[in-house]
PDB file of C-alpha atoms in Angstrom:
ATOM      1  CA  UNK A 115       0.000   0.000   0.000  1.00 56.00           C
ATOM      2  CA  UNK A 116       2.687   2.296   1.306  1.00 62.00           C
ATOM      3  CA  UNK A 117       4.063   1.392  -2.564  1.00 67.00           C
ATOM      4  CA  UNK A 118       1.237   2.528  -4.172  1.00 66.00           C
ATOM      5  CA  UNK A 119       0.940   5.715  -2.525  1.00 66.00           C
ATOM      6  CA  UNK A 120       4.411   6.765  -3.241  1.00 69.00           C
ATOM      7  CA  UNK A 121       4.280   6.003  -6.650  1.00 66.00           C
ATOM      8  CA  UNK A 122       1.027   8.208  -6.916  1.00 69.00           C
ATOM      9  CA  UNK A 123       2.244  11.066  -5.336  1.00 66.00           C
ATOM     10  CA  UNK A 124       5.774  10.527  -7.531  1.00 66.00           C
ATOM     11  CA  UNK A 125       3.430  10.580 -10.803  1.00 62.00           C
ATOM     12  CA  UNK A 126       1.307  13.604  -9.232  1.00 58.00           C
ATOM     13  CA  UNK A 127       4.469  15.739  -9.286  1.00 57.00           C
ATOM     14  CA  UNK A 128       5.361  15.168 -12.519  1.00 52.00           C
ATOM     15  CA  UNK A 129       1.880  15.518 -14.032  1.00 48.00           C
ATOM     16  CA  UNK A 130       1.255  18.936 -15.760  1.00 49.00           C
ATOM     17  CA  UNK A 131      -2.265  20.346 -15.761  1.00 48.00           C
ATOM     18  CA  UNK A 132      -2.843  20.608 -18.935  1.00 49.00           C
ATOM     19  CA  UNK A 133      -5.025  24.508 -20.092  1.00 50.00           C
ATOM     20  CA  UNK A 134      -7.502  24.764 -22.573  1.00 52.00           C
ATOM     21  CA  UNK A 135      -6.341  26.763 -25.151  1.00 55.00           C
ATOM     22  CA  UNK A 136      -9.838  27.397 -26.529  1.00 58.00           C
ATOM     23  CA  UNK A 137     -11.007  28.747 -22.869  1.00 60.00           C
ATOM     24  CA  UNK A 138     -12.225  32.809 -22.624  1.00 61.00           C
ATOM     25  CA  UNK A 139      -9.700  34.363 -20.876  1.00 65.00           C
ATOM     26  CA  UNK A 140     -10.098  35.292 -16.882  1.00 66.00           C
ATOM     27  CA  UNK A 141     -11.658  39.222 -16.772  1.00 64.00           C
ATOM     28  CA  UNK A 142      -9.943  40.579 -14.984  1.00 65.00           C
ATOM     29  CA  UNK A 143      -6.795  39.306 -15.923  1.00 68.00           C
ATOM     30  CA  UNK A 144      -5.198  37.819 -12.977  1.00 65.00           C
ATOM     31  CA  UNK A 145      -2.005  40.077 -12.469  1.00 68.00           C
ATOM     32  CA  UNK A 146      -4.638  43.253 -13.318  1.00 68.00           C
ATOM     33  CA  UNK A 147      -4.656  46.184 -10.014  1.00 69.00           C
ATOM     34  CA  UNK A 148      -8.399  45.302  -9.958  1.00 67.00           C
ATOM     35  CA  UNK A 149      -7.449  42.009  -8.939  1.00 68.00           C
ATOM     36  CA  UNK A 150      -4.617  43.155  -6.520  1.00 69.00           C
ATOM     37  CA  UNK A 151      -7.527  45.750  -5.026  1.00 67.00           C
ATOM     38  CA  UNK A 152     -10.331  43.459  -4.364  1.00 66.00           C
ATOM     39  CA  UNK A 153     -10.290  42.474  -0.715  1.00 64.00           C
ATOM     40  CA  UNK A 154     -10.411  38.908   0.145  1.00 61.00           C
ATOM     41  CA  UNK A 155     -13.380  36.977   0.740  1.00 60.00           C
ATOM     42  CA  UNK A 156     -14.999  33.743   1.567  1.00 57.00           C
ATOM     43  CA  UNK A 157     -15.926  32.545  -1.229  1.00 58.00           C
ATOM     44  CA  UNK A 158     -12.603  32.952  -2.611  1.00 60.00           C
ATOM     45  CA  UNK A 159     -11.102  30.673  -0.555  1.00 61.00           C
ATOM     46  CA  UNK A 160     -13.589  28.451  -1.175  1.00 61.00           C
ATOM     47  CA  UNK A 161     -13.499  28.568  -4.966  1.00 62.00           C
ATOM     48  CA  UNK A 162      -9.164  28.259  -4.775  1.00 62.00           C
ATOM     49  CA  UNK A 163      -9.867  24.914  -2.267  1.00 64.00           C
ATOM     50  CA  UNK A 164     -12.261  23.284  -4.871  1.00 60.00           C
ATOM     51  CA  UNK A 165      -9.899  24.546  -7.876  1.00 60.00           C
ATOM     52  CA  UNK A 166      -6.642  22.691  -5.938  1.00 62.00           C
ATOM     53  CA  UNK A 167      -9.164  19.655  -4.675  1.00 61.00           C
ATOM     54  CA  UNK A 168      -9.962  18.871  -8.666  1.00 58.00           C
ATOM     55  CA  UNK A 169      -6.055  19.284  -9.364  1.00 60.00           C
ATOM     56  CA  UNK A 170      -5.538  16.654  -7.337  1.00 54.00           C
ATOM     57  CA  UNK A 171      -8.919  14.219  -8.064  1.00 61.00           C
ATOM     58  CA  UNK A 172      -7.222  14.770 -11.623  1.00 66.00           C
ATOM     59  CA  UNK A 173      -4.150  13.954 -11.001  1.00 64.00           C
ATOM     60  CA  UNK A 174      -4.837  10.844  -9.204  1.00 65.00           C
ATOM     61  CA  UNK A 175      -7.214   9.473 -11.730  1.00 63.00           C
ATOM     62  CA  UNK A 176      -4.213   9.662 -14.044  1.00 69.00           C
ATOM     63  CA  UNK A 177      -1.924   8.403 -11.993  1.00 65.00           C
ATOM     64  CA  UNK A 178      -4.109   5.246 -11.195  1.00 66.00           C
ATOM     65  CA  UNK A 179      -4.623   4.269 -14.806  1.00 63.00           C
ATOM     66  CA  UNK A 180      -0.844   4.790 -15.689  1.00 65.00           C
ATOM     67  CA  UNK A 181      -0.117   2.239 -12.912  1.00 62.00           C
ATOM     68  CA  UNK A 182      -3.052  -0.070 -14.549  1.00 59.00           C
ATOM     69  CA  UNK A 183      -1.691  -0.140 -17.845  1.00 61.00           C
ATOM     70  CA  UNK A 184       1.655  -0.572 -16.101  1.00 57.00           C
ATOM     71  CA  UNK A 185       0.766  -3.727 -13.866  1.00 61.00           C
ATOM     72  CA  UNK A 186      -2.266  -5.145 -15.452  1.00 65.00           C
ATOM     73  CA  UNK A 187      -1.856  -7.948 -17.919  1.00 69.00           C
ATOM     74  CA  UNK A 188      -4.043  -7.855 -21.180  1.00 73.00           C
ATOM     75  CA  UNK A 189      -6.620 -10.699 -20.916  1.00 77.00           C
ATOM     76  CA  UNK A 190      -5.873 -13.809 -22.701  1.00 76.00           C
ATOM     77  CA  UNK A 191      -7.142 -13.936 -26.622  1.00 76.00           C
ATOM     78  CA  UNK A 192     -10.553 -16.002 -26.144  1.00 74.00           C
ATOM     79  CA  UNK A 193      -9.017 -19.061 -28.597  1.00 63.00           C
ATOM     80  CA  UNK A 194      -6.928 -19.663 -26.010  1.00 52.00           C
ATOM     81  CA  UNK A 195      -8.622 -20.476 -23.076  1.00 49.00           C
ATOM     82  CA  UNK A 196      -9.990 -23.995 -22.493  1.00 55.00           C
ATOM     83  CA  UNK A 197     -13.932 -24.705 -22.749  1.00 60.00           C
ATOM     84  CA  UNK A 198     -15.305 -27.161 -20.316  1.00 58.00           C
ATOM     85  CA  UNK A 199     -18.338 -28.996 -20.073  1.00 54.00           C
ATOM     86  CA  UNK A 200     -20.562 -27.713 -16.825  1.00 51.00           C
ATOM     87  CA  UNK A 201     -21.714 -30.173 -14.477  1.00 51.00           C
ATOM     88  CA  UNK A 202     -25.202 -30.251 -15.639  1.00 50.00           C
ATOM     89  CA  UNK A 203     -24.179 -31.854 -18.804  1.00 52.00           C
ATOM     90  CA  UNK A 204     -24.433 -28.960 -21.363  1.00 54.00           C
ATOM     91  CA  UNK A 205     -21.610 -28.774 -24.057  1.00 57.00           C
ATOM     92  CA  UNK A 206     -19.969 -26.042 -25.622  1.00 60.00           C
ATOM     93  CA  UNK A 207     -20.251 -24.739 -29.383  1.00 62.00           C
ATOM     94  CA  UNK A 208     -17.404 -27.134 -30.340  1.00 62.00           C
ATOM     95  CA  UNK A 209     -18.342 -29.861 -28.537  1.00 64.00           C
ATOM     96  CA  UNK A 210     -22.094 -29.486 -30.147  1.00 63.00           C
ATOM     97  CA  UNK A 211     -20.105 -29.645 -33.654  1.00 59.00           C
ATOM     98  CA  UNK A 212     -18.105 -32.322 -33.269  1.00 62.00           C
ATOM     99  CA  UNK A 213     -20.578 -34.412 -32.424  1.00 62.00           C
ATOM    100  CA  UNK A 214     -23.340 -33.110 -34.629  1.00 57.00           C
ATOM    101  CA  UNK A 215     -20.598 -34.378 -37.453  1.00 60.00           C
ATOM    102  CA  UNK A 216     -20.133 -37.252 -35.488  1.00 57.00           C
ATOM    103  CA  UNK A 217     -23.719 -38.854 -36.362  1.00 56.00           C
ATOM    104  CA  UNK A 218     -24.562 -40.618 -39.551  1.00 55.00           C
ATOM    105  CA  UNK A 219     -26.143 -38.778 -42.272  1.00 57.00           C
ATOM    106  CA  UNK A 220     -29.859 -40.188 -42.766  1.00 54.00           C
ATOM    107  CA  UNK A 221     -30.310 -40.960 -47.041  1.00 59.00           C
ATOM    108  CA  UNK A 222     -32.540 -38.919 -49.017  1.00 57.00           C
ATOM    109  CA  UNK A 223     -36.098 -40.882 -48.882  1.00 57.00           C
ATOM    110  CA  UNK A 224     -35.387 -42.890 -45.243  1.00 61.00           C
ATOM    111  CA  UNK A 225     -37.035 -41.907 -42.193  1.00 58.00           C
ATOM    112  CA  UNK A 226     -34.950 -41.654 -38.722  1.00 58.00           C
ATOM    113  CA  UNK A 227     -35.838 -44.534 -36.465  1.00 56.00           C
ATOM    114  CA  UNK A 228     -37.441 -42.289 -33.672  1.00 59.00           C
ATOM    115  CA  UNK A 229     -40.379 -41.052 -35.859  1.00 56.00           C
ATOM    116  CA  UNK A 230     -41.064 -44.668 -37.019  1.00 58.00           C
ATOM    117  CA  UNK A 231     -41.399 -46.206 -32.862  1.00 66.00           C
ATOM    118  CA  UNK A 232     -43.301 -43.807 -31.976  1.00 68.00           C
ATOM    119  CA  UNK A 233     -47.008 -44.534 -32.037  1.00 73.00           C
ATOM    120  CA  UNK A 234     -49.434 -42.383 -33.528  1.00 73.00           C
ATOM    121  CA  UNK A 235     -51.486 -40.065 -31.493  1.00 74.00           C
ATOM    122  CA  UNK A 236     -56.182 -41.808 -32.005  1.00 74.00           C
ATOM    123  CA  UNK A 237     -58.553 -39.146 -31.835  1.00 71.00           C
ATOM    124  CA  UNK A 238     -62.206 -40.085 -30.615  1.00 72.00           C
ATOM    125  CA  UNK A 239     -64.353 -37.673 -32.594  1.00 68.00           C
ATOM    126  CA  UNK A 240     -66.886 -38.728 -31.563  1.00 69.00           C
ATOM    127  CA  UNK A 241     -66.499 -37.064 -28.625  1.00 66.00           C
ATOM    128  CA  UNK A 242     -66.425 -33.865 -29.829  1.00 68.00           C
ATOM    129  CA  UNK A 243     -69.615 -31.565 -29.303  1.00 67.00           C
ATOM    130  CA  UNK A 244     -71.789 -30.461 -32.371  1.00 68.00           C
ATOM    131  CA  UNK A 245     -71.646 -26.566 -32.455  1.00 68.00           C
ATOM    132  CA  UNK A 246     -74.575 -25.112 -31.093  1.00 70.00           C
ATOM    133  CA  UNK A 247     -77.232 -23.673 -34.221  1.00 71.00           C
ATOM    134  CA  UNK A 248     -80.182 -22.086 -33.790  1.00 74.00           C
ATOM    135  CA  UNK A 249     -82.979 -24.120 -34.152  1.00 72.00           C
ATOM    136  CA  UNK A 250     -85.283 -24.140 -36.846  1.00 71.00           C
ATOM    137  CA  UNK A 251     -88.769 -22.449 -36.370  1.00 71.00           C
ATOM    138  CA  UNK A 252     -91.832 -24.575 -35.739  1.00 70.00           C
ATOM    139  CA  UNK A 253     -94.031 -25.477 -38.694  1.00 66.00           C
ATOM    140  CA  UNK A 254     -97.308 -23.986 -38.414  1.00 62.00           C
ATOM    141  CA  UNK A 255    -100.303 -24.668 -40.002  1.00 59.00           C
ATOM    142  CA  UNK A 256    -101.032 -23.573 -44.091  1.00 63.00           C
ATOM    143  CA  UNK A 257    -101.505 -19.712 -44.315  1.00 59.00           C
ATOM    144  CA  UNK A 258    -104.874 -18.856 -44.686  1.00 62.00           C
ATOM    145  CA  UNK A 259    -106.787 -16.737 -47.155  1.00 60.00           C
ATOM    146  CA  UNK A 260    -106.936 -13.767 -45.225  1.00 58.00           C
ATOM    147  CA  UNK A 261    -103.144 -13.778 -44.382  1.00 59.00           C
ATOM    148  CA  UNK A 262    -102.812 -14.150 -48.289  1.00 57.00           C
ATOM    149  CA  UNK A 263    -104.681 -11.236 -48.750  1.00 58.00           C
ATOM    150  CA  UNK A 264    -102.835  -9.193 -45.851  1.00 58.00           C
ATOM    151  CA  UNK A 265     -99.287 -10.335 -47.536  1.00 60.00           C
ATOM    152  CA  UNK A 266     -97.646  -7.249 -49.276  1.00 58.00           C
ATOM    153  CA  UNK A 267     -96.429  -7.564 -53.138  1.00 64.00           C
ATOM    154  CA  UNK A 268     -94.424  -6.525 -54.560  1.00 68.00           C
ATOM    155  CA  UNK A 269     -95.329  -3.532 -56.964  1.00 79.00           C
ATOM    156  CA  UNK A 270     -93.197  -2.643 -60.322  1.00 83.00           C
ATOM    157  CA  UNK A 271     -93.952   1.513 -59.606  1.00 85.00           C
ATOM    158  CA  UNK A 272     -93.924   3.711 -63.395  1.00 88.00           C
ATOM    159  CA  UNK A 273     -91.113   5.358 -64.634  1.00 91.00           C
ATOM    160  CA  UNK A 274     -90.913   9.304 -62.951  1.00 92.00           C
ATOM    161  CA  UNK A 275     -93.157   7.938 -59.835  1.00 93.00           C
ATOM    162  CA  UNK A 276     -90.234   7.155 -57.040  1.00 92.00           C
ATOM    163  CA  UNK A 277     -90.051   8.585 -53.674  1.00 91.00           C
ATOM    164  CA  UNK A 278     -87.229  10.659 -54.749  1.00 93.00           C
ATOM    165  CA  UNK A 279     -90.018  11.964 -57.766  1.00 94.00           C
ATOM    166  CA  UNK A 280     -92.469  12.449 -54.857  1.00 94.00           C
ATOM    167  CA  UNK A 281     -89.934  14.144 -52.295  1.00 93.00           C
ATOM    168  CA  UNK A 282     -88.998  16.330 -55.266  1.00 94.00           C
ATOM    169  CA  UNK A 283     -92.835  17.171 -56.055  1.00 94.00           C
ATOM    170  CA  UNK A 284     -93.360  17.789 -51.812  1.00 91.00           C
ATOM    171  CA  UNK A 285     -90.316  19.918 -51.747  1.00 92.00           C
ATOM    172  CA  UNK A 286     -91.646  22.475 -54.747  1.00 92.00           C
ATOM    173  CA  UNK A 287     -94.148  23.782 -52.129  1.00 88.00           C
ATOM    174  CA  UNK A 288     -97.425  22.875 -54.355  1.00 90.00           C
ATOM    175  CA  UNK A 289    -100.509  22.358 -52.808  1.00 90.00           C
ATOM    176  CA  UNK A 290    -101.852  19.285 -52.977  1.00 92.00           C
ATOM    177  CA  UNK A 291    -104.881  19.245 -50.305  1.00 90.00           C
ATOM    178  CA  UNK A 292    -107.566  19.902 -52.688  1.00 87.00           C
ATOM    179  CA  UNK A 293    -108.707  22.728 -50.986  1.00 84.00           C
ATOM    180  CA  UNK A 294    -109.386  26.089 -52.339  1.00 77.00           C
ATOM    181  CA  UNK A 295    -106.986  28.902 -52.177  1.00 72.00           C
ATOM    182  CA  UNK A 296    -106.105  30.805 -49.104  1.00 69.00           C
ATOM    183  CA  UNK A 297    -108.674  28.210 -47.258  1.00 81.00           C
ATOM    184  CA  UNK A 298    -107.978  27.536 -43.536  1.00 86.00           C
ATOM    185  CA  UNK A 299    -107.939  23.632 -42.684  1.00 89.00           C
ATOM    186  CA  UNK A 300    -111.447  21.971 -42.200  1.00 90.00           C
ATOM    187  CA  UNK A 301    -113.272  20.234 -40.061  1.00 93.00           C
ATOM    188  CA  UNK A 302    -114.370  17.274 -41.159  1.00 93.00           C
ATOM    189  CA  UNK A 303    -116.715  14.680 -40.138  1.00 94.00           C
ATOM    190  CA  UNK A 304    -116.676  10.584 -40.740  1.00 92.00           C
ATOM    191  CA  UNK A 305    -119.983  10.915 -42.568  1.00 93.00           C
ATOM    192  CA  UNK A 306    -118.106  13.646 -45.040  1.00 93.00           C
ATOM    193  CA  UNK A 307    -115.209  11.353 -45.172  1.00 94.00           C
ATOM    194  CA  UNK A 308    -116.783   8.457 -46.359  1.00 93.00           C
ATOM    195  CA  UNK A 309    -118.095  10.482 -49.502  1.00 94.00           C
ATOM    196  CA  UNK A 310    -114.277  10.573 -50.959  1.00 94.00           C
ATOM    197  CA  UNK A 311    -113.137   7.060 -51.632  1.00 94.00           C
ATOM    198  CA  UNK A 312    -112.352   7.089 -55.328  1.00 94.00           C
ATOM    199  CA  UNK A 313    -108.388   7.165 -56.915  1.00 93.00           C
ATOM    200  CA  UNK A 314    -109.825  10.701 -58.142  1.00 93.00           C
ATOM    201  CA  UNK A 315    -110.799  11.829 -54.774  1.00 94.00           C
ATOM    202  CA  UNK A 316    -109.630   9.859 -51.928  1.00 95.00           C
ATOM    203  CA  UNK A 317    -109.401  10.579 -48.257  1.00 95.00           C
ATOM    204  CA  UNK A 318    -108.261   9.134 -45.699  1.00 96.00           C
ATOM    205  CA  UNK A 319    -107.950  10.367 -42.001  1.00 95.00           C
ATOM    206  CA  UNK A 320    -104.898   9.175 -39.792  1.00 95.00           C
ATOM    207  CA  UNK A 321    -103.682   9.988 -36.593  1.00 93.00           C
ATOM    208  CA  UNK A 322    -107.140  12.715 -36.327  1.00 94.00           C
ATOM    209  CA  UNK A 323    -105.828  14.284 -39.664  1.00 95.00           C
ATOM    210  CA  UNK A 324    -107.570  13.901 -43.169  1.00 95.00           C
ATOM    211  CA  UNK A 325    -105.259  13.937 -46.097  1.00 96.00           C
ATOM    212  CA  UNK A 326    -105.961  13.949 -49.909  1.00 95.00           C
ATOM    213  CA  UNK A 327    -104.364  10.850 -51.054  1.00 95.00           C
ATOM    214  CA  UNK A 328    -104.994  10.815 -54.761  1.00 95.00           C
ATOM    215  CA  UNK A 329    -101.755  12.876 -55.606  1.00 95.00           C
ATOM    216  CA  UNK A 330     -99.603  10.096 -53.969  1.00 95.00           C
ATOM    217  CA  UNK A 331    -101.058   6.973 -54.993  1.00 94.00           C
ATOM    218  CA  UNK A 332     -98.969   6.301 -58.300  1.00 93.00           C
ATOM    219  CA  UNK A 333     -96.149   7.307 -55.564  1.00 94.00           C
ATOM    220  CA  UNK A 334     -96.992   4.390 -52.883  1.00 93.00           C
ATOM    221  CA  UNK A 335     -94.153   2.256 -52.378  1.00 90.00           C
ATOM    222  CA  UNK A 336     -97.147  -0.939 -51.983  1.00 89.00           C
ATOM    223  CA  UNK A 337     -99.260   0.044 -55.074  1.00 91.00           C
ATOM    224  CA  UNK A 338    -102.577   1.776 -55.861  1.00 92.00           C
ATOM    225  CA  UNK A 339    -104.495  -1.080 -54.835  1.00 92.00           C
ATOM    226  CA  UNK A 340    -102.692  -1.264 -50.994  1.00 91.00           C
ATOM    227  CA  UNK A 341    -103.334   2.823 -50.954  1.00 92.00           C
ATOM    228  CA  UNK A 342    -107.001   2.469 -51.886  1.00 94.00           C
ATOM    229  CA  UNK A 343    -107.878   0.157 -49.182  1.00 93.00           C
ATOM    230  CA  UNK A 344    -107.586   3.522 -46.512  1.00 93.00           C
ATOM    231  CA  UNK A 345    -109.452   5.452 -48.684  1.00 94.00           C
ATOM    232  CA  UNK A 346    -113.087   7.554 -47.073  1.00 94.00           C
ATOM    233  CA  UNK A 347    -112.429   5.529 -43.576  1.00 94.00           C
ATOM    234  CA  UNK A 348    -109.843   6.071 -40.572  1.00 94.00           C
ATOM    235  CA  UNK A 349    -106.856   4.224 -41.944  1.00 94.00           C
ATOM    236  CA  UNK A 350    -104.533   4.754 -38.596  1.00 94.00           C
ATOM    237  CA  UNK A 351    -104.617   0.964 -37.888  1.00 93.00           C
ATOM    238  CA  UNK A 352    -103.574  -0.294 -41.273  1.00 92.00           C
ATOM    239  CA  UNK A 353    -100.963   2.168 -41.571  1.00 93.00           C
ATOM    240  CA  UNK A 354     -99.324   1.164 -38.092  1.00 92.00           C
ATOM    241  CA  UNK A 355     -99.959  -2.381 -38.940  1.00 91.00           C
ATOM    242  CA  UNK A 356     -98.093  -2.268 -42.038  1.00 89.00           C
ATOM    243  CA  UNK A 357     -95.551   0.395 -41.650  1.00 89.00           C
ATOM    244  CA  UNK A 358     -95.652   2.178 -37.945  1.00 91.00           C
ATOM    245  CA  UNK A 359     -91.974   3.963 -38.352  1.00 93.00           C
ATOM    246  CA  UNK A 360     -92.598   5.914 -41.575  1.00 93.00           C
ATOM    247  CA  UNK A 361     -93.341  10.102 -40.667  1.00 94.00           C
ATOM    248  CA  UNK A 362     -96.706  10.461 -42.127  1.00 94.00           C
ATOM    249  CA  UNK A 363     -97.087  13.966 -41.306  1.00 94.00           C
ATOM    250  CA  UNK A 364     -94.219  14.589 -43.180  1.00 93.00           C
ATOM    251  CA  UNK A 365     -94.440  12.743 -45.707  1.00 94.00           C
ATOM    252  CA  UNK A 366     -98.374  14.163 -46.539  1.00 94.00           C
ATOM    253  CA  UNK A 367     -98.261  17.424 -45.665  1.00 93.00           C
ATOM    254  CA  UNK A 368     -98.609  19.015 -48.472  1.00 93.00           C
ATOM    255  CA  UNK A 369    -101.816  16.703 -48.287  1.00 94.00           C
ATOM    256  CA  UNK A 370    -103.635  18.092 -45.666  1.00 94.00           C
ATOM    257  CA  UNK A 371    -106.733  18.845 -45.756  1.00 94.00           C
ATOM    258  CA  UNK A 372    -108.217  19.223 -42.170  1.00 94.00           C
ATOM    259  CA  UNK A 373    -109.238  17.628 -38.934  1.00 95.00           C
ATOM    260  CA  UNK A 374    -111.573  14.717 -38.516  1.00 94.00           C
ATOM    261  CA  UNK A 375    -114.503  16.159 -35.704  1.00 93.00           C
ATOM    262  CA  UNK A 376    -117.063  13.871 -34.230  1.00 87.00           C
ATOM    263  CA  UNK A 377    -120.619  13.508 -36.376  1.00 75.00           C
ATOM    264  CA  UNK A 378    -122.067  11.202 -38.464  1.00 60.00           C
ATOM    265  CA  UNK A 379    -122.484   7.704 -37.871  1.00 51.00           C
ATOM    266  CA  UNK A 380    -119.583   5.657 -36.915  1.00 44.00           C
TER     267      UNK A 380
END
């Protein structure tokens, strides 16, 4: 130990500190009468302790690797040091290649030995669990007439008679009520609907509002025939039978012709 130290200290006095040459120069410059003038403080002393304390961290650091490079041997070049086998049983890279060159080749078209003892796995499919399907609905009895009849076909409309025709023809703002112009909605009664059932004047009433449905018959989605079946009567039921979600007001308001009141016979 007592070696050591004296050959640090011997390296620490010859080691020069080497000075950036790049570095900004001290202001002011250090043999300057502002320098010589400035009285003496703490943290001057403090600053010259640290500068001398890093002098000497420094200077030891270099010292210590001189002496490693001086009294350290290289390591040995890894092909020469011996590889042994652990005691578990595992073998080096070499030892892995020698014997892998060790074993027989196997022919093109033979099969190694192992694959040929060993038996081959038996499934039991039977075993194995349908996947679960929904089941198919219950037969029911022949459809009768009157569902027939209730059944909606399927109607070939004419060419220029869409709903985009008929949202088109809504959208122009043209009254289509039948009423006369500048004439407030009316009231109407059951007895005065019942007198407009034709395709050239047919009413129906739904939802407590009477609409002139002759302009959109040719329009209906279902047909003329489907359409005429609401026509002079209350045709709320049908319509939320057949086809509850579709706006009604909106789509008939240019339609409208009044308000069904009570009177006449029911």
């Amino acid at each position: 130990m007592s070696f050591l130290l004296r050959k640090i200290l011997s390296l620490n006095s010859a080691v020069e500190v080497d000075h950036d040459e790049d570095a900004a120069p001290a202001f002011p410059a250090l043999d300057s009468a502002q320098r010589a003038n400035r009285p003496q403080t703490e943290s001057d002393e403090n600053d010259e302790e640290h500068n001398e304390r890093s002098t000497v961290d420094e200077s030891l650091v270099t010292a210590t690797a001189d002496l490693s490079r001086v009294y350290m041997p290289p390591p040995p070049p890894p092909s020469s040091v011996p590889r042994r086998q652990s005691a578990g049983g595992s073998m080096g890279p070499a030892s892995i290649v020698a014997s892998a060159r060790a074993q027989p080749t196997l022919q093109s078209g033979t099969t190694p030995p192992s694959v040929l003892e060993r038996p081959l796995p038996k499934f039991n499919f039977s075993d194995i669990a349908e996947p679960t399907r929904l089941a198919a609905p219950p037969k029911t009895a022949q459809t009768t007439a009157a569902q027939a009849r209730r059944r909606r076909e399927k109607v070939a409309l004419e060419p220029g008679f869409s709903q985009l025709d008929w949202a088109t023809l809504k959208n122009s703002g043209k009254d289509l009520s039948g009423r006369a112009q500048g004439l407030q909605p009316m009231q109407i009664t059951l007895e005065e609907l019942r007198m407009h059932s034709t395709k050239e004047d047919a009413w129906t009433t739904l939802g407590g509002k009477v609409y002139n449905i002759s302009p959109y018959l040719r329009y209906h989605p279902g047909g003329v025939k489907e359409l005429m079946r609401c026509a002079g009567r209350d045709g709320t039921r049908l319509f939320n039978l057949t086809h509850m979600w579709v706006n009604y007001e909106r789509l008939l308001s240019n339609c409208f012709v009044g308000y069904l009141v009570p009177g006449g016979s029911s």
